[in-house]
XYZ file of C-alpha atoms in Angstrom:
702
model
C 85.725 -31.912 -82.549
C 85.352 -34.740 -80.083
C 88.178 -37.231 -80.542
C 86.011 -40.253 -79.835
C 83.640 -39.722 -82.759
C 83.585 -42.656 -85.184
C 85.268 -42.045 -88.529
C 81.974 -42.718 -90.316
C 80.612 -39.416 -88.984
C 82.942 -37.674 -91.443
C 80.835 -39.146 -94.252
C 77.668 -37.345 -93.138
C 77.950 -34.743 -95.882
C 77.750 -37.528 -98.495
C 74.196 -38.450 -97.486
C 72.462 -35.582 -99.375
C 75.210 -35.545 -102.018
C 74.405 -38.983 -103.447
C 70.832 -38.153 -104.548
C 72.003 -34.747 -105.767
C 74.522 -36.477 -108.040
C 71.762 -38.839 -109.163
C 69.650 -35.854 -110.195
C 72.505 -34.369 -112.209
C 73.501 -37.629 -113.897
C 69.953 -38.507 -114.949
C 69.094 -35.027 -116.226
C 72.361 -34.476 -118.110
C 73.410 -37.891 -119.356
C 70.976 -40.774 -118.819
C 67.491 -39.358 -119.341
C 67.022 -41.469 -122.494
C 67.769 -44.741 -120.742
C 64.897 -45.485 -118.382
C 66.298 -48.574 -116.708
C 69.662 -46.914 -116.143
C 67.889 -43.880 -114.670
C 65.951 -45.834 -112.060
C 69.014 -47.831 -111.056
C 71.033 -44.639 -110.628
C 68.269 -43.176 -108.445
C 67.826 -46.329 -106.365
C 71.586 -46.771 -106.063
C 72.078 -43.210 -104.870
C 69.402 -43.357 -102.191
C 70.682 -46.834 -101.300
C 74.145 -45.401 -100.660
C 72.601 -42.632 -98.557
C 70.691 -45.288 -96.639
C 73.847 -47.333 -95.998
C 75.842 -44.339 -94.769
C 72.894 -43.193 -92.648
C 72.590 -46.638 -91.090
C 76.309 -46.713 -90.290
C 75.981 -43.337 -88.585
C 72.816 -44.400 -86.779
C 74.275 -47.558 -85.276
C 77.482 -45.759 -84.373
C 75.574 -42.861 -82.785
C 73.254 -44.851 -80.522
C 76.281 -46.080 -78.598
C 77.472 -42.529 -77.827
C 75.655 -41.439 -74.677
C 77.127 -37.931 -74.764
C 76.020 -37.132 -78.315
C 73.297 -34.805 -77.060
C 75.758 -32.717 -75.035
C 78.653 -32.928 -77.501
C 77.282 -33.399 -81.026
C 79.476 -34.016 -84.028
C 79.973 -30.818 -85.996
C 82.015 -30.243 -89.151
C 81.872 -26.947 -91.058
C 83.795 -24.975 -93.664
C 83.955 -21.227 -94.414
C 81.405 -20.298 -97.045
C 80.743 -16.569 -97.174
C 82.794 -13.683 -95.746
C 80.734 -11.694 -93.251
C 82.402 -8.621 -91.780
C 85.591 -9.755 -90.117
C 84.589 -13.429 -90.049
C 82.983 -16.112 -92.146
C 79.524 -17.581 -92.436
C 80.086 -21.318 -92.285
C 78.178 -24.244 -93.763
C 78.445 -27.733 -92.325
C 76.810 -30.845 -90.948
C 75.578 -31.610 -87.463
C 75.048 -35.073 -86.007
C 73.041 -35.097 -82.790
C 70.180 -37.355 -81.611
C 67.561 -35.460 -83.644
C 69.697 -35.759 -86.789
C 70.266 -39.453 -86.145
C 66.537 -40.091 -85.715
C 65.849 -38.345 -89.015
C 68.628 -40.257 -90.746
C 67.083 -43.555 -89.713
C 63.657 -42.719 -91.098
C 64.140 -40.539 -94.185
C 66.549 -42.652 -96.305
C 64.708 -45.872 -95.433
C 61.279 -44.558 -96.429
C 62.725 -42.850 -99.518
C 64.406 -46.095 -100.588
C 61.129 -47.990 -100.357
C 59.338 -45.282 -102.348
C 62.055 -45.283 -105.032
C 61.778 -49.060 -105.431
C 57.980 -48.834 -105.527
C 58.191 -46.162 -108.236
C 59.802 -48.594 -110.686
C 56.599 -50.617 -110.770
C 54.181 -47.713 -110.436
C 55.698 -45.403 -113.085
C 56.386 -48.155 -115.620
C 55.565 -46.936 -119.105
C 55.393 -43.245 -118.228
C 56.889 -41.130 -121.045
C 58.797 -38.965 -118.547
C 60.008 -41.909 -116.486
C 63.636 -40.769 -116.208
C 62.675 -37.201 -115.367
C 60.518 -38.521 -112.535
C 63.451 -40.329 -110.931
C 65.618 -37.236 -111.324
C 63.024 -35.107 -109.543
C 62.465 -37.500 -106.647
C 66.239 -37.772 -106.211
C 66.439 -34.002 -105.814
C 63.451 -34.162 -103.458
C 65.250 -36.678 -101.253
C 68.389 -34.537 -101.371
C 66.382 -31.595 -100.042
C 65.099 -33.451 -96.990
C 68.402 -35.156 -96.225
C 70.265 -31.862 -96.496
C 67.761 -30.248 -94.156
C 68.229 -33.035 -91.598
C 72.036 -32.784 -91.459
C 72.268 -28.967 -91.712
C 74.120 -27.222 -88.911
C 72.535 -23.802 -89.371
C 69.186 -22.248 -90.176
C 70.232 -20.771 -93.529
C 71.392 -24.144 -94.837
C 68.156 -25.658 -93.571
C 66.223 -22.977 -95.440
C 68.131 -23.602 -98.684
C 67.224 -27.288 -98.670
C 63.738 -26.305 -97.476
C 63.299 -24.323 -100.688
C 64.735 -27.166 -102.780
C 61.849 -29.272 -101.526
C 59.426 -26.475 -102.331
C 60.649 -26.500 -105.932
C 60.437 -30.286 -106.145
C 56.901 -30.295 -104.774
C 55.889 -27.930 -107.580
C 57.598 -30.057 -110.232
C 56.215 -33.360 -108.947
C 52.667 -32.375 -107.993
C 52.273 -30.981 -111.494
C 54.276 -33.812 -113.064
C 51.350 -34.837 -115.271
C 50.915 -31.249 -116.398
C 48.774 -32.293 -119.357
C 45.937 -32.350 -116.829
C 44.731 -28.881 -115.907
C 44.019 -30.018 -112.349
C 47.613 -31.219 -111.966
C 49.413 -28.051 -112.976
C 46.943 -25.919 -111.020
C 47.612 -28.084 -107.957
C 51.352 -27.552 -108.417
C 50.896 -23.794 -108.603
C 48.596 -23.850 -105.575
C 51.132 -25.803 -103.516
C 53.989 -23.542 -104.560
C 52.199 -20.267 -103.820
C 50.603 -21.421 -100.555
C 53.853 -22.728 -99.103
C 55.654 -19.578 -100.263
C 53.428 -17.555 -97.931
C 54.726 -19.494 -94.953
C 58.273 -19.435 -96.306
C 58.302 -15.648 -96.581
C 57.125 -15.354 -92.975
C 59.813 -17.807 -91.910
C 62.473 -15.902 -93.856
C 61.488 -12.671 -92.112
C 61.952 -14.496 -88.801
C 65.400 -15.680 -89.907
C 66.417 -12.143 -90.849
C 65.174 -10.826 -87.528
C 67.043 -13.555 -85.676
C 70.236 -12.731 -87.563
C 69.807 -9.014 -86.921
C 69.488 -9.684 -83.178
C 72.261 -12.252 -82.770
C 74.558 -12.019 -85.790
C 74.348 -15.804 -86.163
C 72.202 -18.498 -87.732
C 74.229 -21.524 -86.653
C 72.541 -23.713 -84.053
C 75.670 -23.744 -81.936
C 75.461 -19.984 -81.407
C 71.719 -19.292 -81.363
C 71.058 -22.136 -78.891
C 73.763 -20.951 -76.507
C 72.192 -20.172 -73.098
C 73.419 -16.582 -73.127
C 71.923 -15.981 -76.596
C 68.568 -17.474 -75.634
C 68.562 -15.435 -72.421
C 69.223 -12.238 -74.363
C 66.445 -12.984 -76.842
C 64.044 -13.750 -74.000
C 64.887 -10.620 -72.035
C 64.910 -8.199 -74.980
C 61.505 -6.795 -75.927
C 60.035 -5.256 -79.047
C 56.819 -3.254 -79.428
C 54.631 -4.210 -82.370
C 51.579 -2.374 -83.722
C 48.247 -3.844 -82.575
C 50.076 -6.485 -80.543
C 52.040 -4.589 -77.956
C 55.311 -5.482 -76.303
C 56.654 -9.000 -76.775
C 59.982 -10.699 -76.126
C 62.146 -10.913 -79.224
C 62.330 -14.701 -78.811
C 58.538 -14.911 -79.005
C 58.367 -12.865 -82.201
C 61.131 -14.919 -83.833
C 59.509 -18.205 -82.813
C 56.090 -17.241 -84.198
C 57.588 -15.984 -87.470
C 59.642 -19.148 -87.938
C 56.583 -21.217 -87.096
C 54.872 -19.613 -90.096
C 57.144 -21.689 -92.308
C 56.033 -24.870 -90.555
C 52.377 -23.898 -90.939
C 52.848 -23.701 -94.707
C 55.187 -26.637 -95.188
C 53.378 -28.980 -92.777
C 49.987 -27.898 -94.090
C 48.499 -26.550 -90.884
C 45.407 -24.376 -90.773
C 44.985 -21.900 -92.453
C 47.642 -22.872 -95.047
C 46.454 -26.477 -95.266
C 44.593 -26.127 -98.563
C 47.447 -27.163 -100.853
C 48.037 -30.665 -99.483
C 44.761 -32.381 -100.550
C 45.205 -31.050 -104.090
C 48.754 -32.424 -104.103
C 47.140 -35.817 -104.731
C 47.162 -34.888 -108.420
C 50.785 -35.984 -108.576
C 51.862 -39.631 -108.942
C 51.292 -41.710 -105.811
C 55.030 -42.082 -104.995
C 55.125 -38.295 -104.849
C 52.222 -38.298 -102.408
C 54.091 -40.777 -100.230
C 57.263 -38.663 -100.346
C 55.406 -35.477 -99.486
C 53.293 -36.993 -96.716
C 55.865 -39.253 -95.088
C 59.554 -38.818 -95.863
C 59.938 -35.186 -96.998
C 58.028 -31.899 -97.319
C 55.414 -31.987 -94.545
C 57.774 -33.803 -92.169
C 60.218 -30.949 -92.689
C 57.933 -28.456 -90.936
C 57.635 -30.536 -87.778
C 61.354 -31.354 -87.887
C 62.170 -27.649 -88.144
C 60.029 -26.792 -85.114
C 61.731 -29.595 -83.176
C 65.147 -28.332 -84.304
C 64.373 -24.734 -83.358
C 62.542 -25.689 -80.165
C 65.038 -23.913 -77.833
C 63.859 -20.626 -79.375
C 60.235 -21.611 -78.764
C 60.993 -22.563 -75.158
C 63.208 -19.549 -74.417
C 60.360 -17.563 -72.846
C 58.598 -19.465 -70.077
C 54.795 -19.306 -70.325
C 55.121 -17.178 -73.441
C 52.387 -17.071 -76.093
C 54.508 -18.747 -78.774
C 53.946 -22.306 -77.549
C 50.276 -21.545 -76.960
C 49.992 -20.479 -80.598
C 51.728 -23.670 -81.701
C 49.518 -25.861 -79.514
C 46.329 -24.127 -80.653
C 47.138 -24.380 -84.363
C 48.140 -28.030 -84.047
C 45.151 -29.048 -81.936
C 42.616 -27.223 -84.072
C 44.113 -28.629 -87.284
C 44.062 -32.188 -85.907
C 40.314 -32.052 -85.270
C 39.438 -29.868 -88.252
C 41.118 -32.149 -90.817
C 39.811 -35.332 -89.175
C 36.215 -34.167 -89.596
C 36.776 -33.484 -93.301
C 38.388 -36.903 -93.887
C 35.191 -38.590 -92.671
C 33.234 -37.420 -95.733
C 35.787 -37.963 -98.521
C 35.412 -40.770 -101.058
C 38.747 -40.340 -102.841
C 41.069 -42.954 -101.321
C 44.104 -40.648 -101.467
C 42.215 -37.557 -100.334
C 41.139 -39.359 -97.147
C 44.803 -40.021 -96.447
C 45.708 -36.423 -97.304
C 43.386 -35.030 -94.656
C 44.590 -37.753 -92.329
C 48.140 -36.461 -92.797
C 47.061 -32.906 -92.020
C 45.380 -34.198 -88.857
C 48.383 -36.270 -87.767
C 50.726 -33.356 -88.367
C 48.414 -31.412 -86.107
C 49.055 -34.049 -83.428
C 52.807 -33.522 -83.758
C 52.565 -29.740 -83.728
C 50.223 -29.862 -80.733
C 52.633 -32.176 -78.925
C 55.500 -29.740 -79.444
C 53.238 -26.863 -78.426
C 52.469 -28.442 -75.041
C 56.142 -29.253 -74.511
C 55.906 -32.982 -75.327
C 59.179 -32.742 -77.215
C 60.061 -36.429 -77.356
C 56.480 -37.539 -78.045
C 56.147 -35.152 -80.989
C 59.356 -36.393 -82.593
C 58.401 -40.004 -81.890
C 55.060 -39.604 -83.651
C 56.795 -37.887 -86.584
C 58.933 -40.991 -87.149
C 56.277 -43.657 -86.626
C 53.786 -41.728 -88.743
C 56.259 -41.661 -91.632
C 56.304 -45.446 -91.834
C 52.600 -46.148 -91.709
C 51.564 -43.134 -93.777
C 54.063 -44.039 -96.510
C 52.626 -47.544 -96.357
C 49.065 -46.261 -96.689
C 49.821 -43.981 -99.616
C 51.776 -46.620 -101.460
C 48.990 -49.090 -100.719
C 46.401 -46.691 -102.100
C 48.580 -46.260 -105.178
C 48.661 -50.017 -105.623
C 44.860 -50.069 -105.474
C 44.564 -47.203 -107.968
C 47.070 -48.831 -110.299
C 45.110 -52.083 -110.138
C 41.822 -50.287 -110.792
C 43.275 -48.537 -113.832
C 44.636 -51.832 -115.173
C 41.292 -53.552 -114.641
C 39.431 -50.663 -116.260
C 41.600 -51.042 -119.341
C 40.587 -54.711 -119.578
C 36.908 -54.045 -118.898
C 36.725 -51.156 -121.354
C 38.070 -53.381 -124.140
C 36.257 -56.547 -123.113
C 32.735 -57.756 -123.130
C 31.537 -55.486 -120.342
C 31.637 -52.257 -122.254
C 32.536 -48.875 -120.839
C 31.211 -47.363 -117.629
C 31.949 -44.111 -115.770
C 35.202 -44.592 -113.937
C 37.305 -42.904 -111.265
C 40.160 -45.139 -110.049
C 40.408 -43.164 -106.792
C 36.745 -43.423 -105.829
C 36.177 -45.886 -102.974
C 32.490 -46.074 -103.896
C 33.524 -48.039 -106.966
C 35.712 -50.510 -105.096
C 34.882 -53.238 -102.580
C 35.991 -56.840 -102.230
C 39.628 -56.133 -103.122
C 40.937 -58.255 -100.248
C 40.565 -61.363 -102.403
C 41.938 -59.711 -105.514
C 44.935 -57.933 -103.893
C 45.900 -59.812 -100.723
C 49.400 -58.326 -100.276
C 48.167 -54.805 -100.845
C 45.087 -55.310 -98.680
C 46.762 -56.815 -95.618
C 49.635 -54.338 -95.604
C 47.136 -51.488 -96.012
C 45.109 -52.870 -93.100
C 48.274 -52.962 -90.963
C 48.966 -49.330 -91.861
C 45.364 -48.407 -91.125
C 45.493 -50.045 -87.709
C 48.725 -48.169 -86.950
C 47.103 -44.901 -88.010
C 44.120 -45.671 -85.799
C 46.365 -46.409 -82.827
C 45.333 -50.041 -82.518
C 46.650 -51.026 -79.080
C 49.942 -52.714 -78.282
C 50.870 -54.183 -81.664
C 51.127 -51.016 -83.798
C 53.609 -48.177 -83.753
C 50.874 -45.555 -83.925
C 49.469 -46.636 -80.582
C 52.714 -46.008 -78.686
C 53.441 -42.607 -80.218
C 49.846 -41.343 -79.885
C 49.533 -42.706 -76.369
C 52.641 -40.803 -75.323
C 51.110 -37.548 -76.596
C 47.879 -38.274 -74.717
C 49.776 -39.117 -71.546
C 51.878 -35.955 -71.697
C 48.846 -33.728 -72.344
C 46.898 -35.259 -69.466
C 49.775 -35.300 -66.992
C 50.689 -31.653 -67.566
C 47.126 -30.399 -67.367
C 46.472 -29.575 -71.019
C 42.914 -30.802 -70.718
C 41.476 -28.996 -73.754
C 44.289 -30.305 -75.938
C 43.828 -33.806 -74.517
C 40.104 -34.064 -75.200
C 40.305 -32.372 -78.598
C 43.001 -34.788 -79.733
C 40.962 -37.674 -78.283
C 37.961 -36.711 -80.426
C 40.262 -36.373 -83.430
C 41.675 -39.843 -82.680
C 38.152 -41.273 -82.542
C 37.368 -39.774 -85.942
C 40.705 -41.020 -87.266
C 39.901 -44.599 -86.294
C 36.415 -44.245 -87.763
C 37.417 -42.896 -91.179
C 40.263 -45.419 -91.348
C 37.823 -48.251 -90.672
C 35.470 -46.721 -93.229
C 38.255 -46.659 -95.804
C 39.312 -50.257 -95.140
C 35.809 -51.698 -95.233
C 34.728 -49.715 -98.296
C 37.831 -50.716 -100.237
C 38.689 -54.282 -99.289
C 35.603 -55.944 -97.805
C 32.162 -56.874 -99.064
C 31.528 -57.544 -102.715
C 32.914 -55.586 -105.675
C 30.588 -52.688 -106.423
C 31.710 -52.263 -110.042
C 32.777 -54.533 -112.857
C 36.208 -52.930 -112.718
C 36.645 -53.986 -109.067
C 35.901 -57.560 -110.074
C 38.985 -57.683 -112.306
C 41.617 -55.858 -110.219
C 44.959 -57.740 -110.239
C 47.610 -57.773 -107.508
C 50.517 -55.417 -108.109
C 53.986 -56.496 -109.218
C 56.748 -57.250 -106.648
C 58.351 -53.854 -107.281
C 55.227 -52.476 -105.586
C 54.351 -55.123 -102.989
C 57.818 -55.715 -101.497
C 58.159 -52.094 -100.232
C 54.666 -52.432 -98.761
C 55.745 -55.474 -96.737
C 58.887 -53.707 -95.469
C 56.950 -50.612 -94.422
C 54.274 -52.776 -92.783
C 57.005 -54.331 -90.658
C 58.121 -50.928 -89.388
C 54.500 -49.815 -88.933
C 54.337 -52.539 -86.296
C 57.767 -52.722 -84.653
C 58.704 -49.054 -85.125
C 56.873 -48.077 -81.949
C 58.430 -50.656 -79.678
C 61.493 -48.476 -79.041
C 59.204 -45.966 -77.315
C 57.308 -48.228 -74.910
C 57.318 -46.399 -71.544
C 59.499 -48.044 -68.921
C 56.685 -48.212 -66.381
C 54.104 -49.613 -68.810
C 52.637 -52.803 -67.289
C 54.382 -56.019 -68.394
C 55.996 -54.517 -71.526
C 57.836 -51.507 -70.150
C 60.863 -53.358 -68.881
C 61.667 -55.144 -72.125
C 63.446 -52.355 -74.028
C 63.537 -49.603 -71.348
C 62.283 -46.914 -73.775
C 65.570 -46.285 -75.644
C 64.014 -43.637 -77.885
C 63.098 -41.400 -74.977
C 66.548 -41.734 -73.450
C 68.235 -40.967 -76.774
C 66.175 -37.892 -77.727
C 65.878 -36.931 -74.065
C 69.653 -36.542 -73.879
C 69.440 -33.837 -76.544
C 66.529 -32.173 -74.751
C 68.514 -32.157 -71.530
C 71.534 -30.636 -73.268
C 69.301 -27.904 -74.737
C 67.645 -27.295 -71.334
C 64.271 -28.509 -72.609
C 62.000 -30.205 -70.064
C 61.423 -33.681 -71.468
C 61.113 -36.014 -68.528
C 59.158 -39.202 -69.122
C 55.661 -38.898 -67.688
C 54.618 -41.520 -65.131
C 52.202 -44.210 -66.222
C 48.574 -43.198 -65.830
C 45.744 -45.557 -66.637
C 43.218 -42.843 -67.568
C 44.882 -41.508 -70.763
C 45.656 -45.110 -71.723
C 41.997 -46.024 -71.267
C 40.915 -43.035 -73.380
C 43.409 -44.039 -76.069
C 42.035 -47.575 -76.108
C 38.421 -46.406 -76.198
C 38.869 -43.947 -79.063
C 40.966 -46.326 -81.164
C 38.841 -49.419 -80.715
C 35.610 -47.436 -80.558
C 36.330 -45.650 -83.826
C 37.236 -48.889 -85.592
C 34.133 -50.571 -84.196
C 31.970 -47.694 -85.369
C 33.542 -47.966 -88.809
C 32.733 -51.680 -88.872
C 29.209 -51.037 -87.623
C 28.446 -48.572 -90.432
C 30.449 -50.079 -93.307
C 31.523 -53.589 -92.329
C 28.556 -55.217 -90.671
C 26.347 -54.692 -93.721
C 28.760 -53.930 -96.568
C 27.630 -51.513 -99.231
C 26.461 -52.954 -102.515
C 26.567 -51.573 -106.017
C 24.443 -48.463 -106.240
C 24.043 -48.046 -102.473
C 24.508 -44.483 -101.179
C 27.020 -43.717 -98.461
C 25.230 -44.297 -95.110
C 26.810 -41.133 -93.723
C 25.048 -38.950 -96.275
C 21.657 -39.703 -94.775
C 22.921 -39.832 -91.187
C 24.682 -36.456 -91.278
C 22.515 -34.639 -93.801
C 23.718 -31.075 -94.495
C 26.684 -31.602 -92.181
C 27.966 -34.245 -94.600
C 27.691 -31.738 -97.443
C 29.660 -29.247 -95.380
C 32.375 -31.803 -94.619
C 32.491 -33.170 -98.157
C 33.089 -29.622 -99.388
C 35.838 -29.079 -96.789
C 33.914 -26.349 -94.952
C 34.073 -24.393 -98.226
C 37.471 -23.065 -97.230
C 38.695 -23.131 -100.828
C 35.612 -21.239 -101.925
C 36.082 -18.704 -99.128
C 39.729 -18.207 -100.079
C 38.678 -17.850 -103.712
C 36.113 -15.189 -102.794
C 38.230 -13.309 -100.263
C 41.733 -13.588 -101.717
C 41.918 -15.077 -105.202
C 39.119 -13.260 -107.031
C 39.971 -9.824 -105.558
C 43.607 -10.465 -106.430
C 42.690 -11.459 -109.986
C 40.379 -8.409 -110.232
C 43.129 -6.147 -108.945
C 45.598 -7.729 -111.344
C 43.199 -7.097 -114.233
C 42.750 -3.485 -113.151
C 46.478 -3.017 -112.858
C 46.873 -4.593 -116.274
C 44.120 -2.489 -117.823
C 44.742 0.913 -116.246
C 48.358 0.890 -115.162
C 50.057 -1.551 -117.501
C 48.055 -0.974 -120.679
C 46.803 2.536 -119.833
C 49.621 4.304 -118.033
C 52.782 2.326 -118.704
C 51.900 1.261 -122.242
C 50.524 4.784 -122.892
C 53.785 6.400 -121.832
C 55.812 3.873 -123.766
C 53.644 4.299 -126.869
C 53.940 8.103 -126.612
C 57.692 7.807 -126.328
C 57.628 5.444 -129.275
C 55.579 7.889 -131.365
C 57.924 10.775 -130.513
C 60.906 8.604 -131.292
C 59.258 7.583 -134.569
C 58.634 11.227 -135.490
C 62.238 12.081 -134.682
C 63.328 9.130 -136.744
C 61.231 10.387 -139.679
C 62.861 13.822 -139.315
C 66.265 12.226 -139.206
C 65.422 10.256 -142.324
C 64.365 13.475 -144.173
C 67.549 15.267 -143.058
C 69.645 12.288 -144.058
C 68.014 11.928 -147.440
C 67.725 15.636 -148.341
C 70.686 17.314 -146.639
C 73.389 14.748 -146.009
C 72.650 12.661 -149.056
C 72.073 15.898 -151.088
C 75.535 17.268 -150.322
C 77.177 13.955 -151.005
C 75.212 13.495 -154.200
C 76.053 17.074 -155.306
C 79.747 16.378 -155.016
C 79.369 13.158 -156.908
C 77.223 14.771 -159.586
C 79.690 17.666 -159.982
C 82.465 15.225 -160.657
C 80.210 13.416 -163.102
C 79.295 16.614 -164.927
C 82.954 17.722 -165.117
C 83.936 14.356 -166.458
C 81.272 14.551 -169.119
C 82.473 18.076 -170.070
C 86.102 17.143 -170.537
C 85.429 13.690 -171.966
C 85.350 14.980 -175.610
C 88.968 16.004 -175.231
C 89.912 12.394 -174.821
C 89.952 11.334 -178.539
C 92.768 8.817 -178.562
C 94.642 10.639 -181.436
C 98.213 11.821 -180.882
C 97.842 14.666 -183.400
C 95.011 16.172 -181.383
C 96.998 15.890 -178.148
C 100.036 17.620 -179.832
C 97.758 20.354 -181.156
C 96.301 20.888 -177.723
C 99.802 21.046 -176.226
C 101.028 23.411 -179.013
C 98.261 25.978 -178.527
C 99.292 26.840 -174.904
C 102.920 27.063 -176.004
C 102.060 29.468 -178.831
C 99.945 31.534 -176.446
C 102.795 31.766 -173.988
C 105.248 32.809 -176.788
C 102.814 35.429 -178.033
C 102.316 36.796 -174.539
C 106.050 36.958 -174.002
C 106.685 38.835 -177.297
C 103.885 41.240 -176.444
C 105.265 42.047 -173.069
C 108.885 42.297 -173.998
């Protein structure tokens, strides 16, 4: 261990421990006291936040942290002649995660007090989100792949519990099952990759598997696979491990679970989309990137780049045609995760991580803002339904029934607009601009032209559907009576929105390129230097790309152009009550295709789910009920027949012998009972007769 490490680094292991203790305390002792439960949860994540901040500010002053990270481990499991160790690792990637995750989680926890007020399972909710936060924090500080996977699976469990939290609704518990099963597919693939990595190296700790000699061996060793041919072992391991990220970060074709995850409470959506779950997949790829980069010009990074790029455009097109305010953001998250995956696939290591962090702030802001809108709509509907206006069909998530909420919910509206501008990459003043622009610049500079233009089109669509969402929700006139009565949310809800809006703006300033005109020399791009030191230590090419006006111009055009197009369609002449969506007529059958998500769910149902259900029914009918139950029933009948035979033998033979003995005694007793008269004279007579007989016999013989 490096002697110069600050003492606070020794507290790293406490960061995931605090929310874990919160989970245990609430579940075991305080689940009946709602206020105590939320204070325990907020206090625990607050302590994690404080310790994380102490580590963050101590770490940014250590310039050698990338080359000599802090590492503390203890023996956990005996393996052969040695031990498998578990521990914590503090390097620049860990520090970046520790700045974002506890901060966003803390804001979501505070927000949840206002949002979940009155829920009958209020305490259970705070226990679950505490465990959820523990999973992500443990994954961030883990020093080996197995420990990462353990916390990875903790988050998988929590996603199931929280997506289906309102399990009274059929759609909610089905969404939880869908998320659990879909992500398990990727997790199994990832686990196979872990086993293969361990079989080839004998290690899962980052310190050993990222050693140059280990990476060289994995790159030089080949394996022949059916239908694929000969590939380097490092390539096979990287692609298998990437399968976990495809599931967890909802990349095509395992993206289908994330939109349905909106069935959970909005704070859960924010956790999944910003601070935990989907961020974990990108973080894992960034953590394991030396394996991905071990083989130069290998297919593994091409696979990563293709999946990310395709997903970014694919999800952006679907988001254009969605009317559910949270579902638009869900597909937006899938698209933005595609940006990050694509960035890592083209080798833009720093840019991918940078966008992961900035996206967490503005996407958490957008989800919490949408939750504030939904909460307000539900409250207003309650008033309208019991007032003079009567009852009307109502969906609190449907943007078609909103409009004009800027006047009714100013805090929510303006913070949501800030988050939307950041998501769109509004130039200069938003964090999203700087992180997206860096991805564009890296793709253009290194000749990834297809990736560049595909992401540019996706960015244009992103700005358009974000503008569409903002104008449909907050501008114009209310399109329903419910929208006319929406109140602003309580401070428990609005204060976290303001904090996240602040970071959605200033969070990108730490990544302004040094050679950017006028602004580059202010902060000297500290983020790139910090993460770049880790990349350099891991022998990953991560040099800052020189300033180029063309990708900047494209970034400006797609961001501003998309927002302008959104204003042109939805802002210039705002929709009124009863008006159809202008896109329906403009796009025609294409809109139907997009609204139905390319019918991917229906295709999966036809190709995978229904055949699986049919096969399960056949197995149940013919194998389970026919063969297995038939054999078991036959055995049962034979056993029953044997039992009947045993009963006959027991009753007629065993019981017969025993009863015969008993009856013989009874009969004998009855025979001799007359001799028992109770008169002494009789007894003397009986005794005298044998004596006389003996005397007579004696006299006869002698």
